[in-house]
Amino acid sequence: MSTGAPSTRRESRRHALLGAAALGLAALAGWGAWRDRAGPPPTRPIPTAPGFLRLDRGASASGADLLTLGLDAGTPPEPMAREALCAALFRAGDPGVPVAVFSDYRCPTCPALASRLRGLGGPALSITWHEWPILGAASVFSAKVALAAGLQGRHDEMHAHLTRRFLRPSEAGAHEAAEAIGLDAGRLVADMQGPAVAARLAETARLAALFGFRGTPSAVVGGTATEGLVDAATLRRLAEAGAGPCRG
């Protein structure tokens, strides 16, 4: 004799799945409606970076965001003076809305964020790339190669090269990368272990702590900090909000 229990359980499960799907669609519709409205996205102040705001994660959270969480928050550092913070965060002299990107060469979503920023349209952007190697020794090695290339005036070219190609974490790999973009390979290898590269890595780590970043990719667009693979519409809205406290 059939009791009907399996059928009832299947029906309950089906209703639960339909309910979850409806909630998901409602959330997406709500986010889409907000994104299509005029005005800046929802933000909150950053106590350790006065004058800067943080994009509310509820407004931009996605599965990609969750994959970026690599660090514990730890003890917040002492705030930096505005002038020193701006000098460390953004490249001086370039026109356009300043953008600072914190990335790791092993981060799977960092190239996608970089691509969105480059193809954003709207206000002109001035992008400063920060090497923040948080995903292991190979990441640290690649970051040192890029920063050492910067001492020969070619950081951005090396950054683009390493984003497209796997770098063997060895002296031979560093030589190959240097030669690929026409650098002095011997000098690059020596500079990788020098004080200038170490100081730059330490400075970037401090900036990341000041903004409360927990993983890559992270960015500061004008005066607003973001984490994760933020959608192009939100990035454009942040850029349109202005240059922020460093150039406002």
Short mmCIF file of C-alpha atoms in Angstrom, two decimals:
data_model
loop_
_atom_site.label_atom_id
_atom_site.label_comp_id
_atom_site.label_asym_id
_atom_site.label_seq_id
_atom_site.Cartn_x
_atom_site.Cartn_y
_atom_site.Cartn_z
CA MET A 1 0.00 0.00 0.00
CA SER A 2 1.37 3.40 -0.97
CA THR A 3 1.61 6.07 1.74
CA GLY A 4 2.35 8.99 -0.63
CA ALA A 5 5.34 10.08 1.50
CA PRO A 6 7.97 10.01 -1.30
CA SER A 7 5.69 12.04 -3.54
CA THR A 8 5.09 14.57 -0.76
CA ARG A 9 8.83 14.91 -0.12
CA ARG A 10 9.50 15.44 -3.84
CA GLU A 11 6.79 18.09 -3.99
CA SER A 12 8.20 19.90 -0.94
CA ARG A 13 11.67 19.83 -2.42
CA ARG A 14 10.37 21.18 -5.73
CA HIS A 15 8.62 24.04 -3.93
CA ALA A 16 11.78 24.83 -1.98
CA LEU A 17 13.86 24.94 -5.15
CA LEU A 18 11.32 27.14 -6.89
CA GLY A 19 11.28 29.45 -3.89
CA ALA A 20 15.06 29.72 -3.86
CA ALA A 21 15.09 30.43 -7.58
CA ALA A 22 12.47 33.14 -7.14
CA LEU A 23 14.50 34.77 -4.37
CA GLY A 24 17.60 34.68 -6.56
CA LEU A 25 15.77 36.27 -9.48
CA ALA A 26 14.36 38.93 -7.18
CA ALA A 27 17.84 39.73 -5.89
CA LEU A 28 19.19 39.98 -9.42
CA ALA A 29 16.29 42.19 -10.44
CA GLY A 30 16.89 44.44 -7.44
CA TRP A 31 20.59 44.73 -8.23
CA GLY A 32 19.83 45.44 -11.88
CA ALA A 33 17.33 48.15 -10.91
CA TRP A 34 19.89 49.80 -8.62
CA ARG A 35 22.62 49.56 -11.25
CA ASP A 36 20.41 51.30 -13.80
CA ARG A 37 19.65 54.22 -11.50
CA ALA A 38 21.66 57.42 -11.66
CA GLY A 39 23.97 58.35 -8.80
CA PRO A 40 26.87 56.74 -6.97
CA PRO A 41 26.64 53.21 -5.54
CA PRO A 42 26.21 52.66 -1.79
CA THR A 43 29.43 53.14 0.19
CA ARG A 44 30.73 53.55 3.73
CA PRO A 45 33.77 55.39 5.14
CA ILE A 46 37.14 53.73 5.76
CA PRO A 47 38.43 54.76 9.21
CA THR A 48 42.09 53.98 8.39
CA ALA A 49 41.98 55.87 5.06
CA PRO A 50 40.20 59.16 5.84
CA GLY A 51 38.43 60.69 2.87
CA PHE A 52 38.05 57.34 1.10
CA LEU A 53 34.95 55.15 0.91
CA ARG A 54 34.39 51.41 0.57
CA LEU A 55 31.86 49.96 -1.84
CA ASP A 56 29.30 48.02 0.19
CA ARG A 57 29.93 44.35 -0.56
CA GLY A 58 26.18 43.79 -0.65
CA ALA A 59 26.09 45.92 -3.79
CA SER A 60 28.74 44.02 -5.71
CA ALA A 61 29.14 40.60 -4.07
CA SER A 62 29.38 37.60 -6.37
CA GLY A 63 30.84 34.13 -6.46
CA ALA A 64 34.01 35.68 -7.85
CA ASP A 65 34.24 37.97 -4.81
CA LEU A 66 34.19 35.01 -2.46
CA LEU A 67 37.12 33.40 -4.28
CA THR A 68 39.30 36.43 -3.61
CA LEU A 69 39.26 36.24 0.17
CA GLY A 70 42.84 35.36 0.97
CA LEU A 71 43.77 37.19 4.16
CA ASP A 72 42.47 37.75 7.66
CA ALA A 73 41.77 41.35 8.56
CA GLY A 74 44.26 41.42 11.46
CA THR A 75 44.96 44.57 13.49
CA PRO A 76 44.20 47.77 11.55
CA PRO A 77 47.34 49.84 10.90
CA GLU A 78 47.77 53.46 11.88
CA PRO A 79 46.38 55.84 9.23
CA MET A 80 48.83 57.55 6.88
CA ALA A 81 48.85 61.28 6.28
CA ARG A 82 46.75 62.14 3.22
CA GLU A 83 49.69 63.40 1.16
CA ALA A 84 51.77 60.29 1.87
CA LEU A 85 48.83 57.97 1.21
CA CYS A 86 48.05 59.58 -2.14
CA ALA A 87 51.71 59.53 -3.20
CA ALA A 88 51.97 55.82 -2.40
CA LEU A 89 48.61 54.86 -3.88
CA PHE A 90 48.51 56.68 -7.22
CA ARG A 91 51.08 57.52 -9.86
CA ALA A 92 51.68 61.26 -9.83
CA GLY A 93 51.20 63.51 -12.82
CA ASP A 94 48.96 61.34 -15.00
CA PRO A 95 45.65 62.94 -16.03
CA GLY A 96 42.33 61.21 -15.52
CA VAL A 97 40.54 59.53 -12.64
CA PRO A 98 43.19 57.75 -10.55
CA VAL A 99 42.79 53.99 -10.13
CA ALA A 100 44.98 51.70 -8.02
CA VAL A 101 44.75 47.95 -8.69
CA PHE A 102 46.09 45.36 -6.24
CA SER A 103 46.70 42.05 -7.97
CA ASP A 104 48.53 38.73 -7.85
CA TYR A 105 49.73 36.91 -10.98
CA ARG A 106 48.14 33.65 -9.74
CA CYS A 107 44.77 35.31 -9.12
CA PRO A 108 42.31 33.88 -11.68
CA THR A 109 40.01 36.93 -11.80
CA CYS A 110 42.65 39.70 -11.78
CA PRO A 111 43.06 39.75 -15.60
CA ALA A 112 39.29 40.09 -16.00
CA LEU A 113 39.17 43.14 -13.72
CA ALA A 114 42.11 44.69 -15.57
CA SER A 115 40.35 44.09 -18.88
CA ARG A 116 37.15 45.71 -17.61
CA LEU A 117 39.04 48.78 -16.44
CA ARG A 118 40.93 49.15 -19.72
CA GLY A 119 37.74 48.86 -21.76
CA LEU A 120 35.54 50.86 -19.42
CA GLY A 121 34.86 53.96 -21.51
CA GLY A 122 33.57 57.10 -19.84
CA PRO A 123 36.10 59.23 -17.93
CA ALA A 124 39.78 58.70 -18.73
CA LEU A 125 41.54 56.54 -16.13
CA SER A 126 45.08 56.69 -14.79
CA ILE A 127 45.84 53.16 -13.57
CA THR A 128 48.58 52.34 -11.06
CA TRP A 129 49.31 48.61 -10.72
CA HIS A 130 50.28 47.40 -7.24
CA GLU A 131 52.03 44.05 -6.91
CA TRP A 132 50.41 42.28 -3.95
CA PRO A 133 51.69 38.68 -3.97
CA ILE A 134 49.55 36.86 -1.41
CA LEU A 135 49.17 33.47 -3.11
CA GLY A 136 52.55 31.88 -2.47
CA ALA A 137 56.23 31.93 -3.33
CA ALA A 138 55.68 31.89 -7.10
CA SER A 139 53.55 35.02 -6.75
CA VAL A 140 56.28 36.76 -4.76
CA PHE A 141 58.86 35.86 -7.40
CA SER A 142 56.72 37.26 -10.22
CA ALA A 143 56.01 40.44 -8.27
CA LYS A 144 59.73 40.99 -7.73
CA VAL A 145 60.37 40.55 -11.46
CA ALA A 146 57.75 43.19 -12.26
CA LEU A 147 59.02 45.64 -9.66
CA ALA A 148 62.63 45.15 -10.75
CA ALA A 149 61.51 45.89 -14.31
CA GLY A 150 60.04 49.10 -12.94
CA LEU A 151 63.52 50.18 -11.85
CA GLN A 152 64.37 50.13 -15.56
CA GLY A 153 61.23 52.13 -16.35
CA ARG A 154 59.25 49.19 -17.72
CA HIS A 155 56.97 48.00 -14.93
CA ASP A 156 53.69 48.23 -16.82
CA GLU A 157 55.10 46.36 -19.82
CA MET A 158 56.40 43.59 -17.58
CA HIS A 159 53.10 43.50 -15.72
CA ALA A 160 51.25 42.96 -18.99
CA HIS A 161 53.79 40.33 -20.08
CA LEU A 162 53.49 38.34 -16.85
CA THR A 163 49.70 38.55 -16.95
CA ARG A 164 49.70 36.79 -20.32
CA ARG A 165 52.46 34.22 -19.70
CA PHE A 166 53.48 31.76 -17.01
CA LEU A 167 56.79 32.71 -15.37
CA ARG A 168 59.07 29.96 -14.13
CA PRO A 169 60.12 31.01 -10.61
CA SER A 170 63.83 30.67 -11.32
CA GLU A 171 66.74 32.84 -12.38
CA ALA A 172 66.39 31.45 -15.90
CA GLY A 173 62.72 32.40 -15.92
CA ALA A 174 63.56 35.93 -14.80
CA HIS A 175 66.16 36.20 -17.57
CA GLU A 176 63.62 35.04 -20.15
CA ALA A 177 61.06 37.59 -18.97
CA ALA A 178 63.61 40.41 -19.02
CA GLU A 179 64.85 39.53 -22.49
CA ALA A 180 61.28 39.23 -23.80
CA ILE A 181 60.73 42.96 -23.32
CA GLY A 182 64.31 44.09 -23.93
CA LEU A 183 65.60 44.67 -20.39
CA ASP A 184 69.03 44.19 -18.85
CA ALA A 185 68.46 40.69 -17.42
CA GLY A 186 71.47 40.72 -15.10
CA ARG A 187 70.43 44.00 -13.54
CA LEU A 188 66.84 42.81 -13.18
CA VAL A 189 67.88 39.66 -11.29
CA ALA A 190 70.12 41.71 -8.99
CA ASP A 191 67.42 44.33 -8.36
CA MET A 192 64.90 41.65 -7.42
CA GLN A 193 66.80 41.13 -4.16
CA GLY A 194 67.49 44.82 -3.55
CA PRO A 195 66.04 47.22 -0.97
CA ALA A 196 63.92 49.17 -3.46
CA VAL A 197 61.85 46.13 -4.42
CA ALA A 198 61.49 45.03 -0.79
CA ALA A 199 60.36 48.53 0.20
CA ARG A 200 57.76 48.63 -2.55
CA LEU A 201 56.30 45.26 -1.54
CA ALA A 202 56.10 46.42 2.08
CA GLU A 203 54.44 49.67 1.03
CA THR A 204 51.81 47.84 -1.01
CA ALA A 205 51.08 45.46 1.88
CA ARG A 206 50.56 48.46 4.16
CA LEU A 207 48.25 50.15 1.67
CA ALA A 208 46.21 46.95 1.37
CA ALA A 209 45.92 46.81 5.15
CA LEU A 210 44.87 50.47 5.36
CA PHE A 211 42.02 49.83 2.94
CA GLY A 212 41.07 46.57 4.65
CA PHE A 213 41.61 44.45 1.55
CA ARG A 214 41.40 40.70 2.12
CA GLY A 215 42.32 39.35 -1.28
CA THR A 216 42.84 40.01 -4.95
CA PRO A 217 41.72 41.62 -7.11
CA SER A 218 41.14 44.78 -5.10
CA ALA A 219 41.12 48.34 -6.33
CA VAL A 220 40.63 51.98 -5.44
CA VAL A 221 38.69 53.84 -8.13
CA GLY A 222 38.89 57.58 -7.51
CA GLY A 223 37.92 57.70 -3.86
CA THR A 224 36.21 54.30 -3.49
CA ALA A 225 37.76 50.94 -2.58
CA THR A 226 36.42 47.71 -4.07
CA GLU A 227 37.15 44.00 -3.67
CA GLY A 228 36.57 41.19 -6.12
CA LEU A 229 35.50 41.14 -9.75
CA VAL A 230 33.27 44.21 -9.79
CA ASP A 231 30.99 44.58 -12.82
CA ALA A 232 31.73 47.18 -15.49
CA ALA A 233 28.61 49.24 -14.78
CA THR A 234 29.65 49.74 -11.15
CA LEU A 235 33.24 50.55 -12.10
CA ARG A 236 31.98 53.16 -14.56
CA ARG A 237 29.71 54.66 -11.90
CA LEU A 238 32.65 54.91 -9.49
CA ALA A 239 34.82 56.58 -12.14
CA GLU A 240 32.07 59.05 -12.93
CA ALA A 241 31.83 59.94 -9.23
CA GLY A 242 35.12 61.84 -9.57
CA ALA A 243 38.81 61.73 -8.82
CA GLY A 244 38.43 61.38 -5.05
CA PRO A 245 40.38 62.98 -2.20
CA CYS A 246 43.80 62.76 -3.83
CA ARG A 247 42.93 64.87 -6.87
CA GLY A 248 39.54 66.27 -6.01
#
